[in-house]
Amino acid sequence: MSLMQELNAKALQLGIPLSAHLDLTYRCNERCEHCYLDHTDRGEMTTEEIRSLLRQLADAGVFFLTLSGGEPLLRRDCFEIIEAARGLGFSVKFKTNAVLMRESDAQRLRALGVEQVHVSVYSHRPGVHDAITKLPGSLERTLAGVRRLLAAGLKVTLANVLMRSNVHDAEQVRLLAAEMGAQYSLDPTITPMMDGDTSVLRHRLAPEELVSVFHDRNLVGDVESFCAPPAAVDDESRAGLPCSAGHTACYISPYGDVYPCVQFPLPCGNIRRQRFVEIWQQSPQFAEVRAIRGKDLSTCSSCVHLGSCTRCPGLAYMEGNMRGPSSIDCEKAYVRTGIAPITMQNPQAAAHRVAGLVQIETRQPLAQLQTVS
């Protein structure tokens, strides 16, 4: 067991929120077509409120802290908040589009000891990236900011959300990251807006596009392992937790609302009305989330993918039932392995959509499905 695994296991055993994600603002200088946020300022926490929250998080045992937005650099007190967080001993990850990143900003982040900076880059082509962000010149300014961060000695990851408009540029963004000396991450997950609006889901990749990503060795690494058929469901899978949300991790909005995760908009309390530790320990919503095990999932408990699915309880919640399946994760499991999850009522029809697109020698072709009864 690695040190991180031991740390997570200990935090779970003790009921400690090991990591927290705090959005400093929902305001942003970009208007990304897939974004799930309402960028209107509806009463952000003040500097002192955030300072108080940081102290409460530290007292509760939080160690890993992600500061994000919106665009956090739009807050004039952004560096004051980062300095306060570092002064309390948090390991800080900072998420930004880097459009506003000046050389002095990068140097200050380095001096403050920020652990890692994630920068959203959607394409190596300005026409594609700028069309997604709806900010002309944004790619040029973002990459200039990335270079300043790297020159300051910071660890930088180019974070690439994949959607229909940029999926074919994924490899070139990976190569761009390597050329610049940055890391690269990709994510094909598009989520509904936090108010429940699902119109942004039109940007999700089609199954045949997911196939091209999931079977690209340069993007996912060991394809044979990544796309291997699911292991037999055992007692450990049935007793397992859906994910860390609400167990060792949580999300806090700019308005002080506390949720299990940024992708799990189940309101659990607000730090303007209660102390964080009271919400974490006493919230009925957190208690409900923590009570759920694999065997309690209404549909997924009978699925062959139970032990290996990337099912997100937050996405399931937004579909109407936190104990139910997440349709996008069902589709990912199918595209990745070629084996139909229990939610596919007509797996042969689903197979027709992607059959023949890929053949993996270590498993059956996508056309040869196993129907779960």
Tab-separated table of N, CA, C and O in Angstrom, residues 281-368:
chain	number	residue	atom	x	y	z
A	281	GLN	N	-19.709	16.681	10.401
A	281	GLN	CA	-20.005	15.586	11.323
A	281	GLN	C	-21.507	15.345	11.536
A	281	GLN	O	-21.909	14.227	11.839
A	282	GLN	N	-22.349	16.370	11.347
A	282	GLN	CA	-23.744	16.251	11.748
A	282	GLN	C	-24.753	16.369	10.616
A	282	GLN	O	-25.948	16.117	10.837
A	283	SER	N	-24.319	16.736	9.421
A	283	SER	CA	-25.257	16.917	8.321
A	283	SER	C	-25.972	15.614	7.977
A	283	SER	O	-25.332	14.589	7.717
A	284	PRO	N	-27.314	15.601	7.953
A	284	PRO	CA	-28.057	14.401	7.548
A	284	PRO	C	-27.734	13.990	6.111
A	284	PRO	O	-27.739	12.794	5.793
A	285	GLN	N	-27.445	14.975	5.274
A	285	GLN	CA	-27.126	14.662	3.874
A	285	GLN	C	-25.788	13.923	3.773
A	285	GLN	O	-25.669	12.932	3.036
A	286	PHE	N	-24.787	14.387	4.505
A	286	PHE	CA	-23.514	13.668	4.526
A	286	PHE	C	-23.705	12.264	5.087
A	286	PHE	O	-23.113	11.294	4.591
A	287	ALA	N	-24.520	12.143	6.118
A	287	ALA	CA	-24.768	10.834	6.722
A	287	ALA	C	-25.392	9.882	5.707
A	287	ALA	O	-25.040	8.694	5.647
A	288	GLU	N	-26.316	10.400	4.901
A	288	GLU	CA	-26.949	9.560	3.881
A	288	GLU	C	-25.934	9.106	2.842
A	288	GLU	O	-25.894	7.927	2.461
A	289	VAL	N	-25.106	10.027	2.387
A	289	VAL	CA	-24.081	9.688	1.397
A	289	VAL	C	-23.134	8.630	1.956
A	289	VAL	O	-22.773	7.664	1.267
A	290	ARG	N	-22.741	8.780	3.195
A	290	ARG	CA	-21.768	7.863	3.791
A	290	ARG	C	-22.348	6.473	4.057
A	290	ARG	O	-21.605	5.509	4.224
A	291	ALA	N	-23.659	6.381	4.105
A	291	ALA	CA	-24.290	5.094	4.392
A	291	ALA	C	-24.342	4.185	3.172
A	291	ALA	O	-24.596	2.982	3.297
A	292	ILE	N	-24.120	4.736	1.988
A	292	ILE	CA	-24.312	3.976	0.751
A	292	ILE	C	-23.087	3.114	0.444
A	292	ILE	O	-21.952	3.599	0.436
A	293	ARG	N	-23.335	1.844	0.177
A	293	ARG	CA	-22.298	0.908	-0.263
A	293	ARG	C	-22.716	0.333	-1.609
A	293	ARG	O	-23.856	0.509	-2.064
A	294	GLY	N	-21.799	-0.377	-2.248
A	294	GLY	CA	-22.087	-0.947	-3.555
A	294	GLY	C	-23.353	-1.781	-3.574
A	294	GLY	O	-24.150	-1.721	-4.515
A	295	LYS	N	-23.575	-2.532	-2.512
A	295	LYS	CA	-24.749	-3.414	-2.442
A	295	LYS	C	-26.058	-2.634	-2.330
A	295	LYS	O	-27.139	-3.180	-2.572
A	296	ASP	N	-25.970	-1.329	-1.976
A	296	ASP	CA	-27.167	-0.509	-1.795
A	296	ASP	C	-27.604	0.209	-3.068
A	296	ASP	O	-28.653	0.859	-3.073
A	297	LEU	N	-26.814	0.118	-4.117
A	297	LEU	CA	-27.138	0.823	-5.350
A	297	LEU	C	-28.293	0.106	-6.051
A	297	LEU	O	-28.232	-1.100	-6.303
A	298	SER	N	-29.334	0.857	-6.385
A	298	SER	CA	-30.594	0.255	-6.821
A	298	SER	C	-30.476	-0.596	-8.075
A	298	SER	O	-31.145	-1.615	-8.198
A	299	THR	N	-29.636	-0.199	-8.997
A	299	THR	CA	-29.455	-0.959	-10.238
A	299	THR	C	-28.050	-1.526	-10.342
A	299	THR	O	-27.850	-2.694	-10.678
A	300	CYS	N	-27.071	-0.698	-9.996
A	300	CYS	CA	-25.666	-1.060	-10.205
A	300	CYS	C	-25.219	-2.260	-9.369
A	300	CYS	O	-24.243	-2.933	-9.714
A	301	SER	N	-25.907	-2.526	-8.243
A	301	SER	CA	-25.501	-3.642	-7.395
A	301	SER	C	-25.593	-4.973	-8.121
A	301	SER	O	-24.930	-5.947	-7.744
A	302	SER	N	-26.394	-5.026	-9.191
A	302	SER	CA	-26.558	-6.268	-9.958
A	302	SER	C	-25.753	-6.263	-11.251
A	302	SER	O	-25.895	-7.180	-12.061
A	303	CYS	N	-24.915	-5.251	-11.430
A	303	CYS	CA	-24.195	-5.094	-12.699
A	303	CYS	C	-22.812	-5.727	-12.635
A	303	CYS	O	-22.131	-5.658	-11.606
A	304	VAL	N	-22.387	-6.292	-13.729
A	304	VAL	CA	-21.076	-6.930	-13.812
A	304	VAL	C	-19.950	-5.921	-13.653
A	304	VAL	O	-18.829	-6.271	-13.282
A	305	HIS	N	-20.235	-4.640	-13.885
A	305	HIS	CA	-19.209	-3.600	-13.794
A	305	HIS	C	-19.077	-3.003	-12.396
A	305	HIS	O	-18.306	-2.057	-12.208
A	306	LEU	N	-19.804	-3.506	-11.411
A	306	LEU	CA	-19.868	-2.889	-10.092
A	306	LEU	C	-18.482	-2.584	-9.522
A	306	LEU	O	-18.260	-1.502	-8.984
A	307	GLY	N	-17.551	-3.509	-9.637
A	307	GLY	CA	-16.243	-3.335	-9.013
A	307	GLY	C	-15.273	-2.471	-9.784
A	307	GLY	O	-14.242	-2.066	-9.231
A	308	SER	N	-15.570	-2.156	-11.048
A	308	SER	CA	-14.604	-1.421	-11.858
A	308	SER	C	-15.169	-0.174	-12.534
A	308	SER	O	-14.438	0.564	-13.182
A	309	CYS	N	-16.454	0.066	-12.385
A	309	CYS	CA	-17.093	1.211	-13.037
A	309	CYS	C	-16.630	2.521	-12.414
A	309	CYS	O	-16.347	2.590	-11.219
A	310	THR	N	-16.567	3.559	-13.226
A	310	THR	CA	-16.204	4.895	-12.735
A	310	THR	C	-17.448	5.677	-12.312
A	310	THR	O	-17.414	6.908	-12.253
A	311	ARG	N	-18.541	4.974	-12.026
A	311	ARG	CA	-19.806	5.620	-11.672
A	311	ARG	C	-19.618	6.774	-10.688
A	311	ARG	O	-19.027	6.625	-9.630
A	312	CYS	N	-20.165	7.928	-11.067
A	312	CYS	CA	-20.099	9.120	-10.228
A	312	CYS	C	-21.441	9.289	-9.524
A	312	CYS	O	-22.471	9.496	-10.180
A	313	PRO	N	-21.488	9.225	-8.183
A	313	PRO	CA	-22.761	9.382	-7.488
A	313	PRO	C	-23.352	10.780	-7.681
A	313	PRO	O	-24.563	10.955	-7.609
A	314	GLY	N	-22.482	11.775	-7.928
A	314	GLY	CA	-22.979	13.114	-8.174
A	314	GLY	C	-23.742	13.212	-9.481
A	314	GLY	O	-24.820	13.830	-9.555
A	315	LEU	N	-23.205	12.582	-10.530
A	315	LEU	CA	-23.909	12.571	-11.808
A	315	LEU	C	-25.204	11.761	-11.684
A	315	LEU	O	-26.224	12.128	-12.269
A	316	ALA	N	-25.145	10.677	-10.917
A	316	ALA	CA	-26.370	9.896	-10.683
A	316	ALA	C	-27.403	10.754	-9.949
A	316	ALA	O	-28.598	10.730	-10.276
A	317	TYR	N	-26.951	11.521	-8.968
A	317	TYR	CA	-27.837	12.419	-8.224
A	317	TYR	C	-28.496	13.427	-9.159
A	317	TYR	O	-29.699	13.692	-9.067
A	318	MET	N	-27.708	13.974	-10.096
A	318	MET	CA	-28.258	14.956	-11.027
A	318	MET	C	-29.221	14.317	-12.028
A	318	MET	O	-30.036	14.994	-12.638
A	319	GLU	N	-29.122	12.996	-12.172
A	319	GLU	CA	-30.082	12.280	-13.021
A	319	GLU	C	-31.312	11.868	-12.220
A	319	GLU	O	-32.238	11.281	-12.783
A	320	GLY	N	-31.317	12.137	-10.902
A	320	GLY	CA	-32.515	11.900	-10.121
A	320	GLY	C	-32.395	10.954	-8.950
A	320	GLY	O	-33.307	10.852	-8.140
A	321	ASN	N	-31.246	10.236	-8.819
A	321	ASN	CA	-31.146	9.250	-7.747
A	321	ASN	C	-29.677	8.971	-7.448
A	321	ASN	O	-28.987	8.352	-8.262
A	322	MET	N	-29.199	9.392	-6.281
A	322	MET	CA	-27.793	9.183	-5.950
A	322	MET	C	-27.450	7.702	-5.782
A	322	MET	O	-26.271	7.333	-5.811
A	323	ARG	N	-28.458	6.854	-5.621
A	323	ARG	CA	-28.225	5.410	-5.524
A	323	ARG	C	-28.388	4.713	-6.879
A	323	ARG	O	-28.218	3.507	-6.978
A	324	GLY	N	-28.714	5.478	-7.882
A	324	GLY	CA	-28.943	4.909	-9.200
A	324	GLY	C	-27.716	4.986	-10.093
A	324	GLY	O	-26.648	5.430	-9.678
A	325	PRO	N	-27.860	4.567	-11.331
A	325	PRO	CA	-26.738	4.615	-12.264
A	325	PRO	C	-26.515	6.013	-12.831
A	325	PRO	O	-27.413	6.856	-12.819
A	326	SER	N	-25.314	6.241	-13.298
A	326	SER	CA	-24.981	7.443	-14.064
A	326	SER	C	-24.877	7.009	-15.516
A	326	SER	O	-24.006	6.205	-15.869
A	327	SER	N	-25.747	7.522	-16.371
A	327	SER	CA	-25.822	7.028	-17.746
A	327	SER	C	-24.517	7.216	-18.502
A	327	SER	O	-24.111	6.345	-19.284
A	328	ILE	N	-23.826	8.342	-18.264
A	328	ILE	CA	-22.571	8.566	-18.990
A	328	ILE	C	-21.511	7.565	-18.552
A	328	ILE	O	-20.702	7.090	-19.348
A	329	ASP	N	-21.526	7.180	-17.261
A	329	ASP	CA	-20.551	6.196	-16.792
A	329	ASP	C	-20.893	4.792	-17.288
A	329	ASP	O	-19.994	3.974	-17.524
A	330	CYS	N	-22.183	4.509	-17.457
A	330	CYS	CA	-22.578	3.243	-18.072
A	330	CYS	C	-22.040	3.176	-19.506
A	330	CYS	O	-21.514	2.150	-19.953
A	331	GLU	N	-22.169	4.275	-20.210
A	331	GLU	CA	-21.687	4.318	-21.592
A	331	GLU	C	-20.177	4.164	-21.649
A	331	GLU	O	-19.639	3.450	-22.499
A	332	LYS	N	-19.474	4.813	-20.718
A	332	LYS	CA	-18.012	4.686	-20.670
A	332	LYS	C	-17.603	3.241	-20.406
A	332	LYS	O	-16.658	2.730	-21.023
A	333	ALA	N	-18.284	2.588	-19.471
A	333	ALA	CA	-17.958	1.194	-19.158
A	333	ALA	C	-18.151	0.307	-20.374
A	333	ALA	O	-17.341	-0.594	-20.646
A	334	TYR	N	-19.217	0.571	-21.125
A	334	TYR	CA	-19.495	-0.225	-22.319
A	334	TYR	C	-18.455	0.017	-23.398
A	334	TYR	O	-17.885	-0.920	-23.976
A	335	VAL	N	-18.169	1.289	-23.676
A	335	VAL	CA	-17.209	1.627	-24.726
A	335	VAL	C	-15.819	1.126	-24.362
A	335	VAL	O	-15.058	0.674	-25.213
A	336	ARG	N	-15.483	1.194	-23.065
A	336	ARG	CA	-14.151	0.792	-22.620
A	336	ARG	C	-13.942	-0.709	-22.707
A	336	ARG	O	-12.874	-1.176	-23.113
A	337	THR	N	-14.955	-1.490	-22.358
A	337	THR	CA	-14.760	-2.937	-22.252
A	337	THR	C	-15.477	-3.758	-23.317
A	337	THR	O	-15.147	-4.920	-23.528
A	338	GLY	N	-16.487	-3.167	-23.959
A	338	GLY	CA	-17.274	-3.925	-24.926
A	338	GLY	C	-18.307	-4.821	-24.285
A	338	GLY	O	-18.961	-5.605	-24.966
A	339	ILE	N	-18.481	-4.694	-22.974
A	339	ILE	CA	-19.454	-5.520	-22.257
A	339	ILE	C	-20.575	-4.617	-21.749
A	339	ILE	O	-20.325	-3.616	-21.082
A	340	ALA	N	-21.798	-4.970	-22.082
A	340	ALA	CA	-22.940	-4.098	-21.780
A	340	ALA	C	-23.248	-4.073	-20.287
A	340	ALA	O	-23.385	-5.120	-19.666
A	341	PRO	N	-23.372	-2.891	-19.693
A	341	PRO	CA	-23.850	-2.797	-18.310
A	341	PRO	C	-25.333	-3.128	-18.237
A	341	PRO	O	-26.029	-3.158	-19.260
A	342	ILE	N	-25.804	-3.349	-17.065
A	342	ILE	CA	-27.179	-3.795	-16.875
A	342	ILE	C	-28.195	-2.759	-17.350
A	342	ILE	O	-29.332	-3.096	-17.684
A	343	THR	N	-27.797	-1.494	-17.403
A	343	THR	CA	-28.728	-0.434	-17.791
A	343	THR	C	-29.061	-0.426	-19.274
A	343	THR	O	-30.011	0.243	-19.684
A	344	MET	N	-28.277	-1.130	-20.080
A	344	MET	CA	-28.531	-1.129	-21.517
A	344	MET	C	-29.606	-2.159	-21.835
A	344	MET	O	-29.363	-3.364	-21.837
A	345	GLN	N	-30.802	-1.668	-22.106
A	345	GLN	CA	-31.940	-2.549	-22.353
A	345	GLN	C	-31.811	-3.285	-23.683
A	345	GLN	O	-32.337	-4.383	-23.841
A	346	ASN	N	-31.122	-2.671	-24.620
A	346	ASN	CA	-30.946	-3.274	-25.928
A	346	ASN	C	-29.484	-3.207	-26.316
A	346	ASN	O	-29.069	-2.384	-27.131
A	347	PRO	N	-28.653	-4.065	-25.725
A	347	PRO	CA	-27.217	-3.994	-25.964
A	347	PRO	C	-26.822	-4.213	-27.405
A	347	PRO	O	-25.830	-3.681	-27.868
A	348	GLN	N	-27.597	-4.991	-28.164
A	348	GLN	CA	-27.236	-5.208	-29.556
A	348	GLN	C	-27.372	-3.918	-30.358
A	348	GLN	O	-26.560	-3.631	-31.235
A	349	ALA	N	-28.382	-3.122	-30.016
A	349	ALA	CA	-28.531	-1.828	-30.688
A	349	ALA	C	-27.374	-0.917	-30.321
A	349	ALA	O	-26.846	-0.187	-31.166
A	350	ALA	N	-26.972	-0.961	-29.051
A	350	ALA	CA	-25.834	-0.151	-28.623
A	350	ALA	C	-24.563	-0.606	-29.324
A	350	ALA	O	-23.728	0.204	-29.729
A	351	ALA	N	-24.426	-1.925	-29.489
A	351	ALA	CA	-23.238	-2.458	-30.147
A	351	ALA	C	-23.143	-1.975	-31.591
A	351	ALA	O	-22.059	-1.716	-32.104
A	352	HIS	N	-24.296	-1.860	-32.233
A	352	HIS	CA	-24.309	-1.439	-33.634
A	352	HIS	C	-23.697	-0.055	-33.812
A	352	HIS	O	-23.128	0.258	-34.860
A	353	ARG	N	-23.765	0.777	-32.752
A	353	ARG	CA	-23.257	2.143	-32.851
A	353	ARG	C	-21.739	2.184	-32.917
A	353	ARG	O	-21.158	3.108	-33.473
A	354	VAL	N	-21.092	1.212	-32.299
A	354	VAL	CA	-19.636	1.261	-32.222
A	354	VAL	C	-18.943	0.011	-32.762
A	354	VAL	O	-17.724	-0.049	-32.811
A	355	ALA	N	-19.710	-0.994	-33.169
A	355	ALA	CA	-19.103	-2.231	-33.660
A	355	ALA	C	-18.211	-1.954	-34.857
A	355	ALA	O	-18.514	-1.154	-35.733
A	356	GLY	N	-17.077	-2.612	-34.864
A	356	GLY	CA	-16.168	-2.491	-35.989
A	356	GLY	C	-15.214	-1.324	-35.903
A	356	GLY	O	-14.298	-1.216	-36.720
A	357	LEU	N	-15.393	-0.447	-34.892
A	357	LEU	CA	-14.522	0.711	-34.777
A	357	LEU	C	-13.171	0.352	-34.170
A	357	LEU	O	-12.181	1.031	-34.388
A	358	VAL	N	-13.153	-0.698	-33.362
A	358	VAL	CA	-11.905	-1.056	-32.715
A	358	VAL	C	-11.885	-2.566	-32.436
A	358	VAL	O	-12.912	-3.174	-32.194
A	359	GLN	N	-10.720	-3.151	-32.510
A	359	GLN	CA	-10.513	-4.546	-32.152
A	359	GLN	C	-9.323	-4.593	-31.196
A	359	GLN	O	-8.251	-4.098	-31.490
A	360	ILE	N	-9.519	-5.150	-30.038
A	360	ILE	CA	-8.450	-5.304	-29.063
A	360	ILE	C	-8.163	-6.792	-28.913
A	360	ILE	O	-9.033	-7.574	-28.553
A	361	GLU	N	-6.935	-7.178	-29.201
A	361	GLU	CA	-6.606	-8.608	-29.233
A	361	GLU	C	-6.820	-9.296	-27.895
A	361	GLU	O	-7.094	-10.481	-27.834
A	362	THR	N	-6.692	-8.533	-26.808
A	362	THR	CA	-6.775	-9.155	-25.492
A	362	THR	C	-8.203	-9.360	-25.016
A	362	THR	O	-8.428	-9.862	-23.927
A	363	ARG	N	-9.189	-8.941	-25.795
A	363	ARG	CA	-10.571	-9.144	-25.385
A	363	ARG	C	-11.422	-9.345	-26.621
A	363	ARG	O	-10.949	-9.261	-27.752
A	364	GLN	N	-12.708	-9.582	-26.418
A	364	GLN	CA	-13.594	-9.810	-27.541
A	364	GLN	C	-13.876	-8.504	-28.289
A	364	GLN	O	-13.781	-7.425	-27.712
A	365	PRO	N	-14.228	-8.568	-29.577
A	365	PRO	CA	-14.632	-7.369	-30.295
A	365	PRO	C	-15.879	-6.768	-29.666
A	365	PRO	O	-16.652	-7.441	-29.003
A	366	LEU	N	-16.063	-5.468	-29.917
A	366	LEU	CA	-17.218	-4.788	-29.341
A	366	LEU	C	-18.535	-5.395	-29.791
A	366	LEU	O	-19.537	-5.331	-29.093
A	367	ALA	N	-18.567	-5.990	-30.972
A	367	ALA	CA	-19.816	-6.538	-31.506
A	367	ALA	C	-20.274	-7.769	-30.736
A	367	ALA	O	-21.447	-8.136	-30.758
A	368	GLN	N	-19.340	-8.444	-30.041
A	368	GLN	CA	-19.669	-9.668	-29.334
A	368	GLN	C	-19.933	-9.331	-27.851
A	368	GLN	O	-19.051	-9.381	-27.022
